[in-house]
Coordinates of C-alpha atoms and ligand atoms in Angstrom, one line a residue:
X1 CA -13.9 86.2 -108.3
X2 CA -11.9 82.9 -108.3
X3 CA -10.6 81.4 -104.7
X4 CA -8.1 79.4 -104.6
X5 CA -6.0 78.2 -101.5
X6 CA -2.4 78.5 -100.7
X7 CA -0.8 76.2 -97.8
X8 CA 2.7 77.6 -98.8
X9 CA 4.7 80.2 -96.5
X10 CA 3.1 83.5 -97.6
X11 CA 6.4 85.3 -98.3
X12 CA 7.1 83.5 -101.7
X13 CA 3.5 84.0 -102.9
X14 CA 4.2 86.5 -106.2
X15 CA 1.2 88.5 -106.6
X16 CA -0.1 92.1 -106.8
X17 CA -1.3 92.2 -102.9
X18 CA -0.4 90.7 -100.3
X19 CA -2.8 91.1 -97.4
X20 CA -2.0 90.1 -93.6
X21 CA -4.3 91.1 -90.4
X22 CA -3.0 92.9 -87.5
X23 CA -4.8 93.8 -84.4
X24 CA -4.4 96.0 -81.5
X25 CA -2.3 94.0 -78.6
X26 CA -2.5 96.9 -76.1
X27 CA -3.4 95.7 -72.6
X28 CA -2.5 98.7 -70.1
X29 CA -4.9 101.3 -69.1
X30 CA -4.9 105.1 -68.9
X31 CA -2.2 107.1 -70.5
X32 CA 0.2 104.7 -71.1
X33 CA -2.3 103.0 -73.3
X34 CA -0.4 103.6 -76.8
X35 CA -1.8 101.3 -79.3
X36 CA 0.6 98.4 -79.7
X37 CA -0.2 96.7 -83.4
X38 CA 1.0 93.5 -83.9
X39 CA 0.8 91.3 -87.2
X40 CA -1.3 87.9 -87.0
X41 CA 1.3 86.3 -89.1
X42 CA 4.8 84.6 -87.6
X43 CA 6.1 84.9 -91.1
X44 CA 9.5 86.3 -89.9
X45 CA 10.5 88.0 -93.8
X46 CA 6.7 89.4 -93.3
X47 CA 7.3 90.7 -89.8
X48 CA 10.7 92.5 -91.5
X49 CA 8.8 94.2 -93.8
X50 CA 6.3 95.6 -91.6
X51 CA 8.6 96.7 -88.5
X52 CA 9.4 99.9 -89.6
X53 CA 5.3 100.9 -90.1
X54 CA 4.4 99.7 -87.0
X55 CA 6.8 100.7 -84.6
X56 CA 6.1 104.4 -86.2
X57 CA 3.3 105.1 -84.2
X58 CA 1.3 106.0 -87.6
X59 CA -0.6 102.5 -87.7
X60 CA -2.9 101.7 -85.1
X61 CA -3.8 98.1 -86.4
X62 CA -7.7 99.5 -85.6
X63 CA -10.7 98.0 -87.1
X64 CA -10.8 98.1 -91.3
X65 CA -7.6 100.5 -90.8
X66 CA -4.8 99.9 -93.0
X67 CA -1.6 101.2 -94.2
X68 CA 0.2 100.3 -97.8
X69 CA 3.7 99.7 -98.1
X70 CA 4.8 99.1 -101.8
X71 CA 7.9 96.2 -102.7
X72 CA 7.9 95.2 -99.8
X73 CA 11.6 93.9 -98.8
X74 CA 11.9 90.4 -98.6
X75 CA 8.6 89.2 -100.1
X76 CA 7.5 87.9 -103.6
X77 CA 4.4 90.0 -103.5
X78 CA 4.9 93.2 -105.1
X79 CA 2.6 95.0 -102.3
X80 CA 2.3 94.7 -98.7
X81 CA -1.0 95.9 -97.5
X82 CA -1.5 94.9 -93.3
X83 CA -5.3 95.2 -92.1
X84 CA -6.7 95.7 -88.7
X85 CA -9.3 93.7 -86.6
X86 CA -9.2 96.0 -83.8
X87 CA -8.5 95.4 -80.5
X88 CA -6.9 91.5 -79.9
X89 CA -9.1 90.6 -77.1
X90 CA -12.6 91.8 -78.6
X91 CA -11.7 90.2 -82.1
X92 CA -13.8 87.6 -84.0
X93 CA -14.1 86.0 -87.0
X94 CA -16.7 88.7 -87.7
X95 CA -14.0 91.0 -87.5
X96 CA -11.8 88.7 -90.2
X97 CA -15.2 88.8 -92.2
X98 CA -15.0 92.8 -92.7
X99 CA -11.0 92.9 -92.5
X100 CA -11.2 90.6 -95.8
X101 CA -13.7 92.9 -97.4
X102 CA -11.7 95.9 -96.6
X103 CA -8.6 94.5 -98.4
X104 CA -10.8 93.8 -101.3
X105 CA -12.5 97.2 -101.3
X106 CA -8.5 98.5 -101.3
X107 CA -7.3 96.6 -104.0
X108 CA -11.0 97.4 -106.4
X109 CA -10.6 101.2 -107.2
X110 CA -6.4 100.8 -107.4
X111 CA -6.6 98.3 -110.3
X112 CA -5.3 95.6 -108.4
X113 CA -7.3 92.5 -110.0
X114 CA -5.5 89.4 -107.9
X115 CA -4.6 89.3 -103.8
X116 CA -3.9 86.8 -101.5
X117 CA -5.2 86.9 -98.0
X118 CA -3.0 85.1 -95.4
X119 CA -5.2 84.1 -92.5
X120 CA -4.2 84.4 -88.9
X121 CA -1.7 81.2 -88.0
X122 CA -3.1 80.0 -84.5
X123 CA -6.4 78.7 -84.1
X124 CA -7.7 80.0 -80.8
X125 CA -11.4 79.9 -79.0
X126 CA -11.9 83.2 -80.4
X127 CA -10.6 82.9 -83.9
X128 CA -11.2 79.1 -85.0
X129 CA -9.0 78.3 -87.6
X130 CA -12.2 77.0 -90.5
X131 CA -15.0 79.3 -88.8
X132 CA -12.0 82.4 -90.0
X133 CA -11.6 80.7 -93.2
X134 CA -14.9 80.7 -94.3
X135 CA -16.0 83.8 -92.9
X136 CA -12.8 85.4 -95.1
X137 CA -14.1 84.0 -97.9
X138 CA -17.6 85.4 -97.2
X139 CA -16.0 89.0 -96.9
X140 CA -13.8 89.1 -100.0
X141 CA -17.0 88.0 -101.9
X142 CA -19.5 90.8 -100.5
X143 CA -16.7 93.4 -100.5
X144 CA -16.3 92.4 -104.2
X145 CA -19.9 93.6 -104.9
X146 CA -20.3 97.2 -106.2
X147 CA -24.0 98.5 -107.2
X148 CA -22.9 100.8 -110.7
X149 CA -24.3 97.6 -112.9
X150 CA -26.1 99.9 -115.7
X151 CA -22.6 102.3 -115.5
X152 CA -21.5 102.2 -118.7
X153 CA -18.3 102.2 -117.7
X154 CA -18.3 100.5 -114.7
X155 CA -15.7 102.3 -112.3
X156 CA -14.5 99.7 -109.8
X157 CA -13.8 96.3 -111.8
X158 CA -14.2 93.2 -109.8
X159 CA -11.0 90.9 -108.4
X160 CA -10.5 88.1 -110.5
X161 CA -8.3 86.0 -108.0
X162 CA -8.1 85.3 -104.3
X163 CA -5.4 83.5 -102.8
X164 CA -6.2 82.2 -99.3
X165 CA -3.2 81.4 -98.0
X166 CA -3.8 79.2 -94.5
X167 CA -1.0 78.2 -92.1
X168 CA 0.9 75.2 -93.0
X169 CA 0.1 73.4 -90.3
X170 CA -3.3 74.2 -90.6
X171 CA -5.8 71.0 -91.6
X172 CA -5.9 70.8 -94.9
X173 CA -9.1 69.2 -95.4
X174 CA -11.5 71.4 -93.2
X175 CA -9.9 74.6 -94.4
X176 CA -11.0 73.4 -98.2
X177 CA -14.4 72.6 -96.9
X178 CA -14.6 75.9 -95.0
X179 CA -13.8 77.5 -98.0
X180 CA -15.8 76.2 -100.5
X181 CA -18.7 76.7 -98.2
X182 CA -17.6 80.6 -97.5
X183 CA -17.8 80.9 -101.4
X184 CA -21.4 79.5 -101.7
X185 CA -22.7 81.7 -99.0
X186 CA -21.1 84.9 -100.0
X187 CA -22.1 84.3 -103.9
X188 CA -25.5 83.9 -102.7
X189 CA -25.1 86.7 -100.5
X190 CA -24.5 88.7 -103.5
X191 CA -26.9 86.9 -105.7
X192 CA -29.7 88.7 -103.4
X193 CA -27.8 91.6 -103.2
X194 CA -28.1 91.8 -107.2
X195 CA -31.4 91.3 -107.2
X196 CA -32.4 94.0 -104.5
X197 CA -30.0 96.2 -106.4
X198 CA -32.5 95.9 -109.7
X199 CA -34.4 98.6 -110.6
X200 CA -38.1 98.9 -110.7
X201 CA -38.2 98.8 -114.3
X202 CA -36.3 95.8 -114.3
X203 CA -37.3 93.8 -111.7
X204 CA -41.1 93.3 -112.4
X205 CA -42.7 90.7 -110.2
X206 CA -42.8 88.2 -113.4
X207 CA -38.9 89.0 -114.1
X208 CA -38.1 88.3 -110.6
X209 CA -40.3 85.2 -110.7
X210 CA -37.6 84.5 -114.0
X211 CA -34.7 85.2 -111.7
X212 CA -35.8 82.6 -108.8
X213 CA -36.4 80.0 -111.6
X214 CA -33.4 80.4 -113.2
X215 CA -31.5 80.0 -109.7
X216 CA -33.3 76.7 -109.0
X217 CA -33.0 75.2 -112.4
X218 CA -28.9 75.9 -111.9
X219 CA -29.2 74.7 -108.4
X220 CA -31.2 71.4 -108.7
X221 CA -34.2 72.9 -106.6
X222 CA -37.9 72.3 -107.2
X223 CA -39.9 75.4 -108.3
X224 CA -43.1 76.8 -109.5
X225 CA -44.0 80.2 -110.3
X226 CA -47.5 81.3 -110.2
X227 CA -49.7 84.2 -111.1
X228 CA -53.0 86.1 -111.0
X229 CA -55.6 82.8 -111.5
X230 CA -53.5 81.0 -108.6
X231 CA -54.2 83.6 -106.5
X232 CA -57.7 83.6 -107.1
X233 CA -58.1 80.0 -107.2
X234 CA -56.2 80.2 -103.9
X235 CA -58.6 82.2 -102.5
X236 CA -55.3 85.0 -101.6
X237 CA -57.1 88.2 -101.0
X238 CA -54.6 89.9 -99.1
X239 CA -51.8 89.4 -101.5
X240 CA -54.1 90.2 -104.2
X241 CA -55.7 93.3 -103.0
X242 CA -51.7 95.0 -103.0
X243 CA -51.4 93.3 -106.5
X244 CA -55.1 94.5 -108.5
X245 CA -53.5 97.8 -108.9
X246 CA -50.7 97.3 -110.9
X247 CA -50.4 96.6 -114.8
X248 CA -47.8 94.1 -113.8
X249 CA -49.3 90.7 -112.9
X250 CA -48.0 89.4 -109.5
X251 CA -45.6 86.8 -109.1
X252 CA -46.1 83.7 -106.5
X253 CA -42.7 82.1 -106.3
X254 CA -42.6 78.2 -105.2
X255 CA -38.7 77.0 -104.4
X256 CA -38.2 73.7 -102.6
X257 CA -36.2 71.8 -101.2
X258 CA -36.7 68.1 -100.7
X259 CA -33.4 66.1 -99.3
X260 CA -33.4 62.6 -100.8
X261 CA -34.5 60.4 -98.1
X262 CA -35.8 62.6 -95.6
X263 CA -39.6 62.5 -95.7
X264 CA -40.4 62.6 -91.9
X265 CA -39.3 65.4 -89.2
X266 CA -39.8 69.2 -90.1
X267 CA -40.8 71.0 -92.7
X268 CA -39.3 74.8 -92.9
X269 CA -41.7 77.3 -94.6
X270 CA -39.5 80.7 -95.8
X271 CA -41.7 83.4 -96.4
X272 CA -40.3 86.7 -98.3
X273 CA -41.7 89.8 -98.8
X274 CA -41.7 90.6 -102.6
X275 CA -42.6 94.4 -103.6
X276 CA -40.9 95.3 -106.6
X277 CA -41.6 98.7 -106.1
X278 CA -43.7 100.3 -102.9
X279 CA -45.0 103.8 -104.2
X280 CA -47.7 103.2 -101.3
X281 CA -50.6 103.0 -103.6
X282 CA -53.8 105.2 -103.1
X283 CA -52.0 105.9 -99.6
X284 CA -48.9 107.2 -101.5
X285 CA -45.3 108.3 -100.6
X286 CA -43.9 111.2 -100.4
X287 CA -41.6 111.4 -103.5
X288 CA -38.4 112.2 -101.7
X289 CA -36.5 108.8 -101.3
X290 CA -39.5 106.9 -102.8
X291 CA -36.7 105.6 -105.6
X292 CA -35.6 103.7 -102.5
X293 CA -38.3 101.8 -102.6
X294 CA -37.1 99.2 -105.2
X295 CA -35.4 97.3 -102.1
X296 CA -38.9 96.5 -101.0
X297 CA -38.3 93.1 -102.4
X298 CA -35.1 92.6 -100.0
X299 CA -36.9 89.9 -97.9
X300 CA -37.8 87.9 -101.2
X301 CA -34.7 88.4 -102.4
X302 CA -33.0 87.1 -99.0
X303 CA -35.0 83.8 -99.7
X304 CA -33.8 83.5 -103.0
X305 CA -30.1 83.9 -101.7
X306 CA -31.1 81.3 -98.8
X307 CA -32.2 78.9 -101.2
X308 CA -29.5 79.3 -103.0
X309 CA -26.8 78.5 -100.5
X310 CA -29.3 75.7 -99.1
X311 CA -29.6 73.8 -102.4
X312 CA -25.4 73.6 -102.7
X313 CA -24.4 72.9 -98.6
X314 CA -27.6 70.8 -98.7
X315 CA -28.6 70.0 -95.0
X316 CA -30.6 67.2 -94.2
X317 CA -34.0 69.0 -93.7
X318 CA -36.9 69.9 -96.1
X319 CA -37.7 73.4 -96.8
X320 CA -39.9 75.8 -99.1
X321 CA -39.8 79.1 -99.9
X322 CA -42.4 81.5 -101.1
X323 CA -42.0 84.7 -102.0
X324 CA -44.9 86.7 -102.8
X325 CA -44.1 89.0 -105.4
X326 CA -46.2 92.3 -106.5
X327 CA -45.9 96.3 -107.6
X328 CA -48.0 98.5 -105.0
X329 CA -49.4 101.1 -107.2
X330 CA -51.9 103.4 -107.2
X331 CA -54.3 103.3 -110.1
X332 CA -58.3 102.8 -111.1
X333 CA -58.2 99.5 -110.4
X334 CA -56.0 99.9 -107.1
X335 CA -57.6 98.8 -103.5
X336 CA -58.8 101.7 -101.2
X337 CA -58.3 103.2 -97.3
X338 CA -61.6 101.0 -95.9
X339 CA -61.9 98.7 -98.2
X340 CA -62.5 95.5 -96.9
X341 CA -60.4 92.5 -97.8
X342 CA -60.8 88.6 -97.0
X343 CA -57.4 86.5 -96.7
X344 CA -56.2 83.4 -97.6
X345 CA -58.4 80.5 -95.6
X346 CA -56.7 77.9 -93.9
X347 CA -58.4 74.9 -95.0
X348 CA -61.2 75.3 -97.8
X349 CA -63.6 74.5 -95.0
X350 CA -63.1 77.5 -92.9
X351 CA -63.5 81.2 -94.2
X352 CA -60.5 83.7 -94.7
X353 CA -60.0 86.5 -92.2
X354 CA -61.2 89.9 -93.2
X355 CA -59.4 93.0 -93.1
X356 CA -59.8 96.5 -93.2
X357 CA -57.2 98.3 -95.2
X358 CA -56.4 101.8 -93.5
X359 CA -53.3 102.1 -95.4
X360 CA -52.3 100.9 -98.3
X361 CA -48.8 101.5 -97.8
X362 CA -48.7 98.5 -95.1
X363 CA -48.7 95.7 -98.0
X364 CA -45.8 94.0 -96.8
X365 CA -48.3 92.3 -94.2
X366 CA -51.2 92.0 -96.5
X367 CA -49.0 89.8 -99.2
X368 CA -47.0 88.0 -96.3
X369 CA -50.5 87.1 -94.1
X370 CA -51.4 85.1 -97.6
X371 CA -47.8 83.4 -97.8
X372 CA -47.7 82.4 -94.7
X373 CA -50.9 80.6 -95.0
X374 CA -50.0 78.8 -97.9
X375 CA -46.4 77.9 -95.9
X376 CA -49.0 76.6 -93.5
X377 CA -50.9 74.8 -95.9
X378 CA -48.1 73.0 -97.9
X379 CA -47.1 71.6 -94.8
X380 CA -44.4 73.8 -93.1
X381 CA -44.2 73.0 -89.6
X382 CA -41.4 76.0 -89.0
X383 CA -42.0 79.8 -90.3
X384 CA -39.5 82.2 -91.0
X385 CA -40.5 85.3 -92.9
X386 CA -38.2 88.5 -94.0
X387 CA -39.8 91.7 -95.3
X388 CA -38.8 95.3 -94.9
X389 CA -41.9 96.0 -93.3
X390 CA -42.2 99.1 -91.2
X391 CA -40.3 102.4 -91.2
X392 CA -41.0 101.9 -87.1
X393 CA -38.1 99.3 -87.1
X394 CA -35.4 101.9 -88.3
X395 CA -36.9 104.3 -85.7
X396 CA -36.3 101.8 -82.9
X397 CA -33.2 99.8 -84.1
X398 CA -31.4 102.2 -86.4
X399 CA -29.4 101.3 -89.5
X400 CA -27.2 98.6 -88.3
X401 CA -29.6 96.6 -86.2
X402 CA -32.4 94.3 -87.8
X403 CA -35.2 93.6 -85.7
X404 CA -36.6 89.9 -84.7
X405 CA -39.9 88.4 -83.3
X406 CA -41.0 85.1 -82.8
X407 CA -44.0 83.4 -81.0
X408 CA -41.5 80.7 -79.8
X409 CA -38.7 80.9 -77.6
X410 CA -37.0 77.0 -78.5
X411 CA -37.5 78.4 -82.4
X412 CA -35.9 81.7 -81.6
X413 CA -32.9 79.9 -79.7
X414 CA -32.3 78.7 -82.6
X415 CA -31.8 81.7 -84.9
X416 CA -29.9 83.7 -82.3
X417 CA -27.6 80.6 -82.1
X418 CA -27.1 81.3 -86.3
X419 CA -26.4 84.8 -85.2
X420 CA -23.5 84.0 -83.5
X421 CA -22.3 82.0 -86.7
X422 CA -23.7 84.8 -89.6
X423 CA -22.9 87.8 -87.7
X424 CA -25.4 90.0 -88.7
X425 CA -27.0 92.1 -86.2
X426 CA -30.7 91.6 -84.8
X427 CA -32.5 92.2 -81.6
X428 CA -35.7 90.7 -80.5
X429 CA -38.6 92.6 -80.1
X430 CA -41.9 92.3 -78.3
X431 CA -45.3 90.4 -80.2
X432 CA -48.3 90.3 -77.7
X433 CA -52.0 91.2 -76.8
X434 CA -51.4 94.6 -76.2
X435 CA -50.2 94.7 -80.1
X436 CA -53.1 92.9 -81.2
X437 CA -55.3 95.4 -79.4
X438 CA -54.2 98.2 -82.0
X439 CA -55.0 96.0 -84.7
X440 CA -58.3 94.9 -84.2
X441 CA -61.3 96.2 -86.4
X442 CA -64.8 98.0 -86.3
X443 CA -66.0 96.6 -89.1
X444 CA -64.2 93.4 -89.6
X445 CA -61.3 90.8 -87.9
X446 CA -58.5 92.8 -88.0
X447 CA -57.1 96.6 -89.9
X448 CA -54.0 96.8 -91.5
X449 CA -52.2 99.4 -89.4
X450 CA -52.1 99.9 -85.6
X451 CA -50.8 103.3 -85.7
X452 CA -47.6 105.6 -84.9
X453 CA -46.2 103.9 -81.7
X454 CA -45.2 100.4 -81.3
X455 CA -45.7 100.5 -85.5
X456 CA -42.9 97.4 -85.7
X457 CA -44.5 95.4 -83.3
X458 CA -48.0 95.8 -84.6
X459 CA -46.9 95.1 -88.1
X460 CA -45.9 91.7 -86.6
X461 CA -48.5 91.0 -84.2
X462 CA -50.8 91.3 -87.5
X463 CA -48.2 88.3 -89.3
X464 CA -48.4 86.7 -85.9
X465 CA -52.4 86.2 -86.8
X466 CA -52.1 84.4 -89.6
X467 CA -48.4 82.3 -88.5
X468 CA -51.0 81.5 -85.3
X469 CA -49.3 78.4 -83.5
X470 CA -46.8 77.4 -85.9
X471 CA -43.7 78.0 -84.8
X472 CA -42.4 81.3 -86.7
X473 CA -39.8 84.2 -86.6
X474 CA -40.7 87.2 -88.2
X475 CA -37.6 89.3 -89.6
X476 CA -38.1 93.1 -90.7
X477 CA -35.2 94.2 -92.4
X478 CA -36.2 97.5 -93.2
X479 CA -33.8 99.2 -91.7
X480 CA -30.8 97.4 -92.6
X481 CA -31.4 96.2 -96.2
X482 CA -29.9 99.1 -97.7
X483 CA -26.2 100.3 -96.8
X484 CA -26.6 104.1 -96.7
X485 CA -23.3 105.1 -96.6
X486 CA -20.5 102.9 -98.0
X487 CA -17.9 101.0 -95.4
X488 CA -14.7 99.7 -95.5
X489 CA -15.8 96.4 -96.4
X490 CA -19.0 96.8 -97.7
X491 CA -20.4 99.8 -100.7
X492 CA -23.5 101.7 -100.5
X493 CA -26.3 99.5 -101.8
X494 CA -28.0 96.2 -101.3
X495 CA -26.7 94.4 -97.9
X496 CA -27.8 91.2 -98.6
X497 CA -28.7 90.8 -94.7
X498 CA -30.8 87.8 -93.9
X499 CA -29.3 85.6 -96.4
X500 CA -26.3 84.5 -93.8
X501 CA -28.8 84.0 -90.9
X502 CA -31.4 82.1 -92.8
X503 CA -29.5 79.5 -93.8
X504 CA -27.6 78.8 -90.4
X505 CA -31.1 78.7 -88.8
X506 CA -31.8 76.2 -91.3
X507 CA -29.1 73.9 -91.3
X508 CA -29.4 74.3 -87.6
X509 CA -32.3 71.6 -87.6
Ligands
BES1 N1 -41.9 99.2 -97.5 C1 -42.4 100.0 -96.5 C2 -41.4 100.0 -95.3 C3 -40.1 100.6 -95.5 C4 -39.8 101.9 -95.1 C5 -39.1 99.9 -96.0 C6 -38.6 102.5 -95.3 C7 -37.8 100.5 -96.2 C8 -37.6 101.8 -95.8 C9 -43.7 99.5 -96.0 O1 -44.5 98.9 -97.0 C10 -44.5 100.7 -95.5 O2 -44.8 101.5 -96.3 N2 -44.8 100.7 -94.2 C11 -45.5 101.8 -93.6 C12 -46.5 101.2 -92.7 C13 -47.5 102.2 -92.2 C14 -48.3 102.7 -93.3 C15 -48.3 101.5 -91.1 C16 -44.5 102.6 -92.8 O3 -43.6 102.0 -92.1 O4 -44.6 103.8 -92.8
MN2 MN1 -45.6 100.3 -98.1
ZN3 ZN1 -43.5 98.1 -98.6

């Protein structure tokens, strides 16, 4: 998809769609409470066209809603297509984010291949004019994705061309930068979104060690790409132990990041989770949904996008990413319940924790515990790791809500501060001793499960071991990585979540 911006009044723009927001302006209570849509746009020749719909009663202006109305009286575009944020006084730029990715999703399956998007005229505390243009930008892009890649005849071709068509009053300046950063974060949204969408069979640890490499040669980043001898010589035990059963050699993905210039202050260590396929190993699945489990590599693949988007906006703060990549299979020479396991040391001077695998269907933790060592190791002063760890996560947060954990609360402030910039949807959890109590071993330092309740939080209380002091959030995206059902402004597939959050937290230092 190609952006381009429009400063010109949005009635004489000629093209297939044009879209305009609308939200709900109803203030009174009870049963007077009719819905009252009213367009974002003072375009008077727009306003014209739309009276008849929206004094009808059959338009609600409600969020993602829309209505159609074809040669449109008045205007140069040949369609009129009006989308709603919902109600005025909750709307955000989060709610322009999914109202530009519903008028994309529209215009896909109709053929409609070019659309301008007018964005709302007056900048106000809740819908600042450049934070709205970039998170527009961002929404057309993600709603653009669709997951049929091996169709052979794909049935939803992408748009080619979006007009953003800003106020002309607006500042010119700022709403070019705000867009040209909205199309490096969505495109790198989607670039993680592709790669969780990948197949097993096509995604092998080494291909998505290929992927990463390719990304960072394009991108200007430093990279290395490791595999079975660096583990060993690195003494990774953990991330090994998921990795010996598979034919597929692991993959132990180096990206960095290095500023010109800035070689004192922090060093941020991202640390994704890279299954390329979970069947659970020895400990195996139950087949029903176990295709699924090519999305195991979502919190890599978030990293990837991170990087991506990092690398182009290019704050003024080094950072590394690893992603520890690997197929968890069972096989001869696969790792079994009680065997006993001895992680990545610290210093080469000091021995590696051991642990007790109960399950070898909780590798997430066994290949992050050795990444985030090596974070450690190479310097990182800040963690933030992203896995689809537990199944527990879903079970307390559902399918909309990611959960978040952190061992520091001035490190934390910081990501829920992206939040509010990203908006994607977390909630902090609880780490502590209690956690670490389920987790602790008979026969060695620590076991790889803690059991049925609390499963999310002892999943991170066992990261939390090897993160220590360093300052670290732990992100499991489980739940959320995967779009069940398609939206409005989003299709069934790959979320991409993380991505948006990471790199906020980031630039945030
Ligand atoms: N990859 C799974 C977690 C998962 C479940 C991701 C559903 C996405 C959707 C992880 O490796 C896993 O198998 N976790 C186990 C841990 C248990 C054995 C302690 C789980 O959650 O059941
Ligand atoms: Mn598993
Ligand atoms: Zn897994």
């Amino acid at each position: 998809m190609r952006t381009e911006i429009s400063f010109a009044p949005i009635a004489g723009i000629a093209t297939e769609l044009l879209a305009v927001l609308a939200a709900d302006t109803q203030t009174a209570k009870g049963s007077d409470a009719k819905p009252q849509p009213t367009l974002l746009t003072a375009d008077a020749a727009v306003q014209a066209a739309a009276a008849g719909v929206l004094e009808s009663g059959e338009y609600k202006g409600g969020a993602n809603e829309t209505v159609l109305i074809h040669s449109p009286v008045g205007l140069k575009a040949k369609r009129l297509l009006i989308v709603g944020l919902g109600k005025l006084s909750k709307a955000t730029v989060h709610s322009v984010r999914d109202a530009a990715g519903t008028a994309v999703r529209f215009a896909k399956p109709r053929g409609i291949r070019e659309l301008a998007l007018a964005l709302p005229e007056n900048s106000s505390e809740r819908l600042p004019a450049a934070s709205v243009a970039r998170a527009a930008v961002e929404g057309a892009l993600v709603g653009d994705f669709d997951a049929d890649t091996y169709r052979t005849e794909r049935k939803d071709q992408s748009v080619q061309t979006l007009i953003i068509a800003a106020a002309a009053d607006a500042d010119h300046a700022a709403t070019e930068t705000a867009i040209a950063e909205g199309v490096i974060v969505g495109e790198s949204q989607n670039l993680a979104r592709s790669l969780v969408n990948e197949p097993g069979n096509k995604l092998t640890p080494t291909i998505l060690g290929q992927r990463a490499a390719m990304m960072a040669q394009e991108t200007g980043l430093g990279w290395e790409v490791h595999s079975t001898e660096k583990l060993h010589q690195l003494k990774m035990g953990a991330f090994w132990s998921v990795a010996q059963g598979s034919a597929e050699p692991p993959a132990l993905i180096v990206l960095r990041y290095e500023p010109e210039g800035v070689n004192e202050g922090p060093v941020l260590g991202l640390v994704g989770k890279g299954i390329t396929f979970d069947t659970g190993g020895i400990s195996i699945k139950p087949s029903d949904n176990m295709e699924k489990m090519k999305y195991d590599m979502a919190g890599g693949a978030a990293m990837i996008g991170a990087m991506r988007a990092i690398a182009l906006l290019k704050p003024r703060v080094r950072v590394i990413a690893i992603v520890c990549a690997a197929e968890n299979m069972p096989s001869g020479t696969a790792q079994k319940p009680g065997d006993v396991q001895t992680a990545m040391p610290i210093a080469p001077d000091k021995p590696g924790k051991t642990i007790e695998i109960i399950n070898t269907d909780a590798e997430g933790r066994l290949v992050l515990a050795d990444g985030i060592t090596y974070a450690r190791q190479l310097g990182a002063t800040h963690l933030i790791d992203a896995a689809t760890l537990t199944g527990a996560i879903s079970v307390a947060l559902g399918k909309t809500t990611a959960g978040v954990f952190s061992n520091d609360d001035a490190t934390y402030a910081k990501f829920e501060a992206a939040l509010a910039v990203s908006g994607e949807k977390f909630w902090r959890l609880p780490l502590g001793d209690e956690y670490a109590e389920l987790i602790k071993s008979d026969i060695g330092d620590i076991k790889n499960t803690g059991g049925r309740y609390g499963g999310a939080s002892s999943a991170a209380e066992f990261l939390h071991t090897f993160a220590e002091d360093t300052p670290w959030i732990h992100l499991d995206i489980a739940g959320v990585a995967w779009v069940e059902e398609s939206r409005p402004y989003i299709a069934k597939g790959p979320s991409g979540i993380g991505v948006r959050s990471i790199l906020e937290w980031v630039r945030s230092f």
